Coordinates of N, CA, C and O in Angstrom, one line a residue:
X1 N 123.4 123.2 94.4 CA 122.4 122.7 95.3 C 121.3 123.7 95.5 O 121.5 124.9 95.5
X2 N 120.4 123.4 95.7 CA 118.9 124.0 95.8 C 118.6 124.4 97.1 O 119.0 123.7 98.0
X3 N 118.1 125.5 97.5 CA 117.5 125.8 98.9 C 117.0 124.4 99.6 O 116.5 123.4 98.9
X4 N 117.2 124.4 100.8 CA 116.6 123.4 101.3 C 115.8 123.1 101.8 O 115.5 122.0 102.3
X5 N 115.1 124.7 101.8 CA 113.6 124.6 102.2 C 112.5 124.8 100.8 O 111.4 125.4 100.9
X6 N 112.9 124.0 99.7 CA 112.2 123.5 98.6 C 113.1 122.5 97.9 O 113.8 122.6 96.9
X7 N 112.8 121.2 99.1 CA 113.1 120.1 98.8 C 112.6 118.9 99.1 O 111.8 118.9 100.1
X8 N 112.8 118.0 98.6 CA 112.0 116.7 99.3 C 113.1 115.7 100.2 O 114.2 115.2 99.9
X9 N 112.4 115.5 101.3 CA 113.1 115.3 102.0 C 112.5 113.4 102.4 O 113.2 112.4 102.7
X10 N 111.5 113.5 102.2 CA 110.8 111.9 101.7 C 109.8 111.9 100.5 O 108.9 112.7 100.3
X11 N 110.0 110.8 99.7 CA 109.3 110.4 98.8 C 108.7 109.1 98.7 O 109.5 108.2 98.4
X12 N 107.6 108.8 98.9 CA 106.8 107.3 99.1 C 105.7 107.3 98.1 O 104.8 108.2 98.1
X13 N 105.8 106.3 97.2 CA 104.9 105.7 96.4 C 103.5 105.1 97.0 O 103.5 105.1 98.2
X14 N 102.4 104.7 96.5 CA 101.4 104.0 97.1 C 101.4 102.8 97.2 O 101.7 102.2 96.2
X15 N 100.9 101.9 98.6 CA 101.0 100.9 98.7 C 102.6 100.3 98.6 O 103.6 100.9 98.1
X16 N 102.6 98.7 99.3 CA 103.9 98.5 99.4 C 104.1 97.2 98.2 O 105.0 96.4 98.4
X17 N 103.4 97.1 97.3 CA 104.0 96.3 95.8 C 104.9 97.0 95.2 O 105.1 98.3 95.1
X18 N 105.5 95.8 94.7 CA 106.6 95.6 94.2 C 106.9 95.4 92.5 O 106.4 94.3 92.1
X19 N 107.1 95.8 92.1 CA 107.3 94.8 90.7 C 108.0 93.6 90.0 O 109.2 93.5 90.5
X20 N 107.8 93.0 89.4 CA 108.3 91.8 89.9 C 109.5 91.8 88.5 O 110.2 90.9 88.0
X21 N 109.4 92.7 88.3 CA 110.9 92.8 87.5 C 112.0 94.4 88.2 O 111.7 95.5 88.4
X22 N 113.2 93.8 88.3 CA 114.2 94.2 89.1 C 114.5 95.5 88.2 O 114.9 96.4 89.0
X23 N 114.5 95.9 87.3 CA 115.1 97.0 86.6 C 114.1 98.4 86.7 O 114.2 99.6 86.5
X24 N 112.9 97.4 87.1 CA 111.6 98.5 87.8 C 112.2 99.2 89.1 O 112.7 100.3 89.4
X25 N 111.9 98.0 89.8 CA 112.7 98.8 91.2 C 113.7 99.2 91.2 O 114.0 99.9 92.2
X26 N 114.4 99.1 90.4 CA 116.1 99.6 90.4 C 116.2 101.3 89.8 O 117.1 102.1 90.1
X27 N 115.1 101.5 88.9 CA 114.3 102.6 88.1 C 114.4 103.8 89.5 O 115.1 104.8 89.8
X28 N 113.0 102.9 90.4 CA 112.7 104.0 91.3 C 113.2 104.1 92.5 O 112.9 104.9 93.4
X29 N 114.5 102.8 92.5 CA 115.5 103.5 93.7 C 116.0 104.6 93.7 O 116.1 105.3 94.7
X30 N 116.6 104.9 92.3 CA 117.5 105.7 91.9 C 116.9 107.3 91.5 O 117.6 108.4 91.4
X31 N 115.4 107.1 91.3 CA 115.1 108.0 91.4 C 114.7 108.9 92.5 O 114.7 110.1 92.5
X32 N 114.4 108.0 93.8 CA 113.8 108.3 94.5 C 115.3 109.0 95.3 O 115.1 110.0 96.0
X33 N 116.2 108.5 95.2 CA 117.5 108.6 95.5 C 117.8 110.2 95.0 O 118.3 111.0 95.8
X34 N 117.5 110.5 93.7 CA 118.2 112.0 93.1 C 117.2 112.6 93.4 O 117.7 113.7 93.6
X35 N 115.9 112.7 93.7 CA 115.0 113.7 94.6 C 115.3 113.6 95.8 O 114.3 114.1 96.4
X36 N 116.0 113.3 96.5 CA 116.5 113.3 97.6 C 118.0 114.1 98.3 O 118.4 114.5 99.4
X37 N 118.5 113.9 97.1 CA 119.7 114.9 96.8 C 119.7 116.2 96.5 O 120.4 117.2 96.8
X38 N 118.7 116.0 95.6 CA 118.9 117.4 94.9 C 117.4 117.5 94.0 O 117.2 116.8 93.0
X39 N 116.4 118.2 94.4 CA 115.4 118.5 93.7 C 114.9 119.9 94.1 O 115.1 120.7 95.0
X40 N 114.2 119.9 93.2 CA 113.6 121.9 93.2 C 111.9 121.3 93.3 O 111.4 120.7 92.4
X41 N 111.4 121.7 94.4 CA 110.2 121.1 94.7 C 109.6 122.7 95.5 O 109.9 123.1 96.6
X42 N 108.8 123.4 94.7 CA 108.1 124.4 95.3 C 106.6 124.4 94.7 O 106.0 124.6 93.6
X43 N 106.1 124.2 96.4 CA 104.1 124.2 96.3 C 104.0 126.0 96.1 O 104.5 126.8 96.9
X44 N 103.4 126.3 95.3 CA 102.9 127.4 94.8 C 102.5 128.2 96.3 O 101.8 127.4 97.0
X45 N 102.8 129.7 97.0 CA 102.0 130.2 97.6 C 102.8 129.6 98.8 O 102.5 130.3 99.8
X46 N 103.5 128.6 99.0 CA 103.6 127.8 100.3 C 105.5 128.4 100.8 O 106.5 128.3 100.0
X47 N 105.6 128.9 102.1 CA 106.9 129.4 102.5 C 108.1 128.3 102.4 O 109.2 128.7 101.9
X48 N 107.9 127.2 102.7 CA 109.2 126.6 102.6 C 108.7 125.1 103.4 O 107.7 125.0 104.2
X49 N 109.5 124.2 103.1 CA 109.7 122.9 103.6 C 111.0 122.7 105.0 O 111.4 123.3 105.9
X50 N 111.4 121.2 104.2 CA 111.8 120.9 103.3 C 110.0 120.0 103.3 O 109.1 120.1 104.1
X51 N 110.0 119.2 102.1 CA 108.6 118.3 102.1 C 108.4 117.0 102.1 O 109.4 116.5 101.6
X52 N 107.8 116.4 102.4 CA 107.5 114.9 101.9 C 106.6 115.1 101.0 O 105.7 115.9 100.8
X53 N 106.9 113.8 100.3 CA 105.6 113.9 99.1 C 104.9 112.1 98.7 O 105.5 111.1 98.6
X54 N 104.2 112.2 98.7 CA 103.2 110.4 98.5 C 102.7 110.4 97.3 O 101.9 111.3 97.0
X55 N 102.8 109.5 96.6 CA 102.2 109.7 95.1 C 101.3 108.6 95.1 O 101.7 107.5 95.5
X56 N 100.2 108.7 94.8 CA 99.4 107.9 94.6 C 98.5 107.8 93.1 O 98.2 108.7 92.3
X57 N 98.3 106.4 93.1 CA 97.6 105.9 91.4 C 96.3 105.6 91.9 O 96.1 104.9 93.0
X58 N 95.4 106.2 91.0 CA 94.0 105.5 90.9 C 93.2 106.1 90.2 O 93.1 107.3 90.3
X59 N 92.1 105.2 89.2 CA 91.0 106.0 88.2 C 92.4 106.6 87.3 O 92.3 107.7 87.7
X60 N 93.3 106.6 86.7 CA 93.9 107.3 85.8 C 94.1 108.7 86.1 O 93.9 109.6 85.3
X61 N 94.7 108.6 87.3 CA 94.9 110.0 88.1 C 95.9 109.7 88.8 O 95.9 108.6 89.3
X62 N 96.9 110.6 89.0 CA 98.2 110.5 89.8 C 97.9 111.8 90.9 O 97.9 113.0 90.5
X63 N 97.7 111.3 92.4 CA 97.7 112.1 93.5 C 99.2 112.5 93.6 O 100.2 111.8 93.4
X64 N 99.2 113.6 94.0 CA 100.5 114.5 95.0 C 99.8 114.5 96.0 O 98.6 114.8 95.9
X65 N 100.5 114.0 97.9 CA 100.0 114.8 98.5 C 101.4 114.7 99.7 O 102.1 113.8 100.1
X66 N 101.4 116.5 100.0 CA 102.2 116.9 100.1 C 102.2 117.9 101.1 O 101.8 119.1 101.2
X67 N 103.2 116.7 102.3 CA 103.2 117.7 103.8 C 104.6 118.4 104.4 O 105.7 117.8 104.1
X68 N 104.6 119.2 104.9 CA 105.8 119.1 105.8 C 106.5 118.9 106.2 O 106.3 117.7 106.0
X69 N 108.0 119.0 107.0 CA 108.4 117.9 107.7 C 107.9 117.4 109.3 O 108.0 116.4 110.0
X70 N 107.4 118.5 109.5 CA 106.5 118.3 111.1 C 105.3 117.9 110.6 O 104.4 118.1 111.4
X71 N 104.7 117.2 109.2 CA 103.6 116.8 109.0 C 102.1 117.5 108.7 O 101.1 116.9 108.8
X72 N 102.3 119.0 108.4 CA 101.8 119.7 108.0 C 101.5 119.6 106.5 O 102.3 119.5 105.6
X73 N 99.6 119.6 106.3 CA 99.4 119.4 105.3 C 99.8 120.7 104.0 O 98.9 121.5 104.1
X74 N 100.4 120.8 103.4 CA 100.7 122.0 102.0 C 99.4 121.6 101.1 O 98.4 122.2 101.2
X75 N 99.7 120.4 100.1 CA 98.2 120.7 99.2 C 98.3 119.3 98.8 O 99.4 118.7 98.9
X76 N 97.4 118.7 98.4 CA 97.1 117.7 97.3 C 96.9 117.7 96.4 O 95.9 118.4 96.4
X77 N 97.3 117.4 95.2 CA 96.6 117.3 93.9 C 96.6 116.6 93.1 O 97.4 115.7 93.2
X78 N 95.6 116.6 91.9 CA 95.5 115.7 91.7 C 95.8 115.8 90.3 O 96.0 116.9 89.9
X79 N 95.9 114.7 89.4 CA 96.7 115.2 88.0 C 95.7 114.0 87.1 O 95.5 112.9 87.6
X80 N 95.3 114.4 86.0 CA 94.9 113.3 85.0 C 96.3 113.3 84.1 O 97.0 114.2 83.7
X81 N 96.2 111.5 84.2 CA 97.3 110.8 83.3 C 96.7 110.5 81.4 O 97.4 110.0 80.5
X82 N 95.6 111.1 81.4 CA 95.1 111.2 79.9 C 96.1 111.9 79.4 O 96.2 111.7 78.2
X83 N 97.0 112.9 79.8 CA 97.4 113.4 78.8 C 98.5 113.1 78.5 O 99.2 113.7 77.7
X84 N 99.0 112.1 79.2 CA 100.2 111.2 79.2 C 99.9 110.0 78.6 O 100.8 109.2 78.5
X85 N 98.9 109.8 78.2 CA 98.7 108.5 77.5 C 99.4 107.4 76.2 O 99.5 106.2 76.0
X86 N 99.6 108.3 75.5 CA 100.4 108.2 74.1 C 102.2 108.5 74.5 O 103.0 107.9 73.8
X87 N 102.6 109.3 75.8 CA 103.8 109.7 75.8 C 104.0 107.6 76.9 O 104.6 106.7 76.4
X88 N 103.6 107.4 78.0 CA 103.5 106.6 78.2 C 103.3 105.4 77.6 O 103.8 104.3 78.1
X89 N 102.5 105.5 76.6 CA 102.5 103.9 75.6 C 103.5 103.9 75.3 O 104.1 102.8 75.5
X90 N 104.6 105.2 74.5 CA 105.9 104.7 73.9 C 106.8 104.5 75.0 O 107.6 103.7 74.9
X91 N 106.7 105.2 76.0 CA 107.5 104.7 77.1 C 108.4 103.2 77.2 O 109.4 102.6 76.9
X92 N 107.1 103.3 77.9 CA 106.8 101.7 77.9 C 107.4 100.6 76.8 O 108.0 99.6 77.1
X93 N 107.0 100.8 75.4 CA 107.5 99.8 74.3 C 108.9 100.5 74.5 O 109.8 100.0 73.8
X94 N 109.1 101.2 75.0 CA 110.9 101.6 73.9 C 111.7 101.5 75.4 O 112.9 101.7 75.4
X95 N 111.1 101.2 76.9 CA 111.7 100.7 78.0 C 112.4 99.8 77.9 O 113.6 99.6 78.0
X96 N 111.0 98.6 77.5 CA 111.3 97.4 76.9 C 112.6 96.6 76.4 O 113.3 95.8 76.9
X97 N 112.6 97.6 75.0 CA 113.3 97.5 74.2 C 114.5 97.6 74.3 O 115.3 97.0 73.5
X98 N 114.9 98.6 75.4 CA 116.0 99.2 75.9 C 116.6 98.3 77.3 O 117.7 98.6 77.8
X99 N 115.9 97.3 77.7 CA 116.5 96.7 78.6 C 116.7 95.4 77.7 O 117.7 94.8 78.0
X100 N 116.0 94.6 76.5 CA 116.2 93.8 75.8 C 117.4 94.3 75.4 O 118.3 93.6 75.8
X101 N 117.7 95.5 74.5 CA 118.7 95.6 73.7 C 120.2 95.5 75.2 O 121.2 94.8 75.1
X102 N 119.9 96.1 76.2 CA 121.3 95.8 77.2 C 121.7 94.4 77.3 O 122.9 94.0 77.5
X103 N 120.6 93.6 77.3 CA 121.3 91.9 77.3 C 122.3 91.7 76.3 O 123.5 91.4 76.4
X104 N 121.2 91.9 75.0 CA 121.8 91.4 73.8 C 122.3 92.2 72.6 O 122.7 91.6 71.7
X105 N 122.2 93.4 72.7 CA 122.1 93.8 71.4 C 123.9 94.8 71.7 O 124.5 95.3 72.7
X106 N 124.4 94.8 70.2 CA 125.8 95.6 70.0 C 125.4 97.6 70.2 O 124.5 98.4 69.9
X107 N 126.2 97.6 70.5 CA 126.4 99.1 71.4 C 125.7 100.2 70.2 O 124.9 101.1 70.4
X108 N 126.1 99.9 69.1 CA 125.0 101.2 68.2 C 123.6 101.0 68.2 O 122.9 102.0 67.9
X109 N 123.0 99.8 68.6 CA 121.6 99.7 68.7 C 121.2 100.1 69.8 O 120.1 100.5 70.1
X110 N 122.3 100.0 70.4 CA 121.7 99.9 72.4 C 121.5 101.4 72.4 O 120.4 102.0 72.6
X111 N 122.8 102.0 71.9 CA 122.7 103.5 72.3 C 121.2 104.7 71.4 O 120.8 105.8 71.7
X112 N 120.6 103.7 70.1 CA 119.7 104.4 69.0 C 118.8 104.3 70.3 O 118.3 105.3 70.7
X113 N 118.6 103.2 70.9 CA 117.3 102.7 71.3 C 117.1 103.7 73.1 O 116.0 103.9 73.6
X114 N 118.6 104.0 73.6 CA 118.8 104.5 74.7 C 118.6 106.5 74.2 O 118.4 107.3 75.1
X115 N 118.8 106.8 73.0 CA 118.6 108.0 72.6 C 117.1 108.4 72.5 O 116.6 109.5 72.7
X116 N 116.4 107.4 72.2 CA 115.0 107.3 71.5 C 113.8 107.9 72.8 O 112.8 108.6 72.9
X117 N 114.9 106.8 73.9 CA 113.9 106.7 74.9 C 114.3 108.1 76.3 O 113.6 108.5 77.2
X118 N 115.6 108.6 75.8 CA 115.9 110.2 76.7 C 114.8 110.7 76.0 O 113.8 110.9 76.8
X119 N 114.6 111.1 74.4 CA 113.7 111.8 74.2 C 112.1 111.9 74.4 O 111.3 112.8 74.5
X120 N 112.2 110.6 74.6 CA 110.5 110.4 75.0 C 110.4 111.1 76.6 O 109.7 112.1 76.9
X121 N 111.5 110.1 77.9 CA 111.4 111.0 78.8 C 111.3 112.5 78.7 O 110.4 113.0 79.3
X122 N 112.2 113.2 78.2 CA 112.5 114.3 77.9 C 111.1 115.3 77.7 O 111.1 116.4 78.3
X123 N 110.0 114.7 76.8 CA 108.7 115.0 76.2 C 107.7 115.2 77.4 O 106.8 116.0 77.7
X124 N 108.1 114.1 77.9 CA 107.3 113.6 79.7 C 107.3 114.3 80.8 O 106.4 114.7 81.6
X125 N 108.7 114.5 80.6 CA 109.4 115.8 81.8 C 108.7 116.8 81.4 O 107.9 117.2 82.4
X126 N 108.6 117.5 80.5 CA 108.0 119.0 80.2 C 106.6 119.0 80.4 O 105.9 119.8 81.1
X127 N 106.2 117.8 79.6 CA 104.7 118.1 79.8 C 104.4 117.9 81.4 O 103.6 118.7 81.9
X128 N 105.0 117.1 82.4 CA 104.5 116.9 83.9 C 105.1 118.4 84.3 O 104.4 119.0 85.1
X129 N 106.0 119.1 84.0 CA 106.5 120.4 84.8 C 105.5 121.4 84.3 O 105.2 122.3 85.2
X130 N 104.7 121.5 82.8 CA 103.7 122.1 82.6 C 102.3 121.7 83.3 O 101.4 122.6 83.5
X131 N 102.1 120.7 83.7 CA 100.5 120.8 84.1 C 100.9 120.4 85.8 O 100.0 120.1 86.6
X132 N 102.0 120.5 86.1 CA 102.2 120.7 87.7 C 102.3 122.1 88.0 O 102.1 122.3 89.2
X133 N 102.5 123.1 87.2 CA 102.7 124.1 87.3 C 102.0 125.5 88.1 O 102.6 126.5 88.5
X134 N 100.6 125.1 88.2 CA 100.1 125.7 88.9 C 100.1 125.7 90.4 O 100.2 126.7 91.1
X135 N 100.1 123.9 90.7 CA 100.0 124.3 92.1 C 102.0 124.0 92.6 O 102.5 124.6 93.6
X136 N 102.5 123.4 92.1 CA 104.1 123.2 92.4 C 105.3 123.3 91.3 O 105.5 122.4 90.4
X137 N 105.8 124.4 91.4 CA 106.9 124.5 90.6 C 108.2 123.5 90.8 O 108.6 123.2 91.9
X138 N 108.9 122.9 89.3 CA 109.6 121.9 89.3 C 110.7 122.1 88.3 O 110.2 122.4 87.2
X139 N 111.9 122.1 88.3 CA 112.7 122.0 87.5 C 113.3 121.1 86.6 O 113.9 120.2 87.2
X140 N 113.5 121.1 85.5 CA 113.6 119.6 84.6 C 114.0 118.4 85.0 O 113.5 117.4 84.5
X141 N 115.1 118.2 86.1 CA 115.9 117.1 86.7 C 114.5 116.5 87.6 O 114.2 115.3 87.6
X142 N 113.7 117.5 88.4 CA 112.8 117.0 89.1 C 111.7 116.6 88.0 O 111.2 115.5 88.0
X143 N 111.5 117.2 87.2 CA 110.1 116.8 86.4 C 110.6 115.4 85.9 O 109.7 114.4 86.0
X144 N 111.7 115.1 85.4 CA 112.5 113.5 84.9 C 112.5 112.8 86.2 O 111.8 111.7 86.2
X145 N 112.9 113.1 87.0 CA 112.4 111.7 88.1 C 111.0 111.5 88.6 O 110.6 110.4 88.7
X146 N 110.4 112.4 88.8 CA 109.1 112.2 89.1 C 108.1 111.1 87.4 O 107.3 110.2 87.1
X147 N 108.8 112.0 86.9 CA 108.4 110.9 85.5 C 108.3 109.7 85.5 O 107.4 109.0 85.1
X148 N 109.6 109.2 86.1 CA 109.8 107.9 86.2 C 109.3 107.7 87.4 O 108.6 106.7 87.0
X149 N 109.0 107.8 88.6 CA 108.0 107.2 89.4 C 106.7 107.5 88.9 O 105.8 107.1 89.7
X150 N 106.4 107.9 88.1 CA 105.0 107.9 87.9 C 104.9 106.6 86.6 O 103.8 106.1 86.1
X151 N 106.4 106.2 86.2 CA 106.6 104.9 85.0 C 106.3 103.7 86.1 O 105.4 102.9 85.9
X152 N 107.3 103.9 87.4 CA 107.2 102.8 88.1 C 105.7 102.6 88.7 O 105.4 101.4 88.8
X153 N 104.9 103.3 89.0 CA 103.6 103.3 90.0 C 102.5 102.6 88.8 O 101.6 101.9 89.0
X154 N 103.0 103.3 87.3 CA 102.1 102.4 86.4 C 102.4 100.5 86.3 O 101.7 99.4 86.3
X155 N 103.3 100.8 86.2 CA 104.1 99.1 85.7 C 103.8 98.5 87.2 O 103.6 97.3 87.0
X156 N 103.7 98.8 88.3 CA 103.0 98.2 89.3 C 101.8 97.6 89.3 O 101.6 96.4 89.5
X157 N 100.9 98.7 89.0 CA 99.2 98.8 89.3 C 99.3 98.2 87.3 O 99.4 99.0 86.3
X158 N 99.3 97.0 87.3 CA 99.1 96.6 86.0 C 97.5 96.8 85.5 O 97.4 97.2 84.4
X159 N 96.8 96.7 85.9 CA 95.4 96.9 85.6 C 95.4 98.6 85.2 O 94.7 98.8 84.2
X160 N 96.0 99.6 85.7 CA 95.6 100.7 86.0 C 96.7 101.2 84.2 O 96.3 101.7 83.2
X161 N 98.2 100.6 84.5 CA 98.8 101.2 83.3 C 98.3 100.4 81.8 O 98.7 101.0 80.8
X162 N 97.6 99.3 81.8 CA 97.3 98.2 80.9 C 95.9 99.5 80.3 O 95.7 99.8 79.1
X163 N 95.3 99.8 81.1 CA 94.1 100.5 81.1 C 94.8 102.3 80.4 O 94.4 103.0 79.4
X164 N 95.3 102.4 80.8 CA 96.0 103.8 80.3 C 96.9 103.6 78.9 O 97.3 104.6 78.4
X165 N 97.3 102.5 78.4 CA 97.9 101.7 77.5 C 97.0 101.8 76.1 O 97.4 101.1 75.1

């Protein structure tokens, strides 16, 4: 377990939409669930939490912003999703695919298609722990969930991931 004064102690997405497919929300319960357990969440320069964190979508930029538990502001930042653009397009098709193949498809496909798509997250993870890196240090388990809420906040804001697509 992690210090627990570099941890998240709340995590809230922007706005209160929903997606209107269940395996979305089910994505970022569970994520939101293992940053909550157990994450390595350290703002650069800053003594200790634990933190809350709010993620926000807009213009093809993913906000952090990130206080306290007594509500003290730490930092904001802001991140361009350009460079996630291509790691996110495959995302996305091989999510798809991956929830297609669990209905229907026999277990050596499910599992090609469920290996395909760790690696992609995998690619995701590093690159968000590299360009978070200046202002908040994150360790791989954290850089993979935050990934995926940054999957769920697109597949919400359809205009915004259709556009980054």
């Amino acid at each position: 377990m992690t210090d627990s004064r570099f941890q998240l102690f709340d995590v809230s997405l922007d706005g209160s939409l929903q997606s209107a497919r269940a395996h979305i929300e089910r994505e970022r319960a569970i994520a939101v669930h293992d940053l909550l357990e157990d994450s390595s969440f350290i703002p650069v320069g800053h003594d200790g939490g634990p933190y809350r964190l709010n993620l926000t979508l807009a213009d093809a930029k993913l906000a952090f912003h990130i206080v306290t538990e007594n509500g003290t502001p730490v930092v904001s930042h802001h991140l361009s999703l350009n460079a996630f653009r291509r790691i996110l397009k495959d995302y996305t098709l091989i999510c798809d695919s991956h929830y297609d193949a669990f209905k229907c498809a026999g277990a050596a496909k499910f599992e090609a298609i469920d290996m395909g798509r760790r690696a992609i997250h995998d690619e995701a993870s590093e690159l968000l722990k590299e360009r978070l890196a200046s202002k908040i240090a994150i360790d791989v388990d954290t850089a993979r969930r935050l990934f995926t809420l940054i999957y769920v906040l697109l597949m919400r804001n359809t205009s915004d991931g259709a556009r980054l697509m």
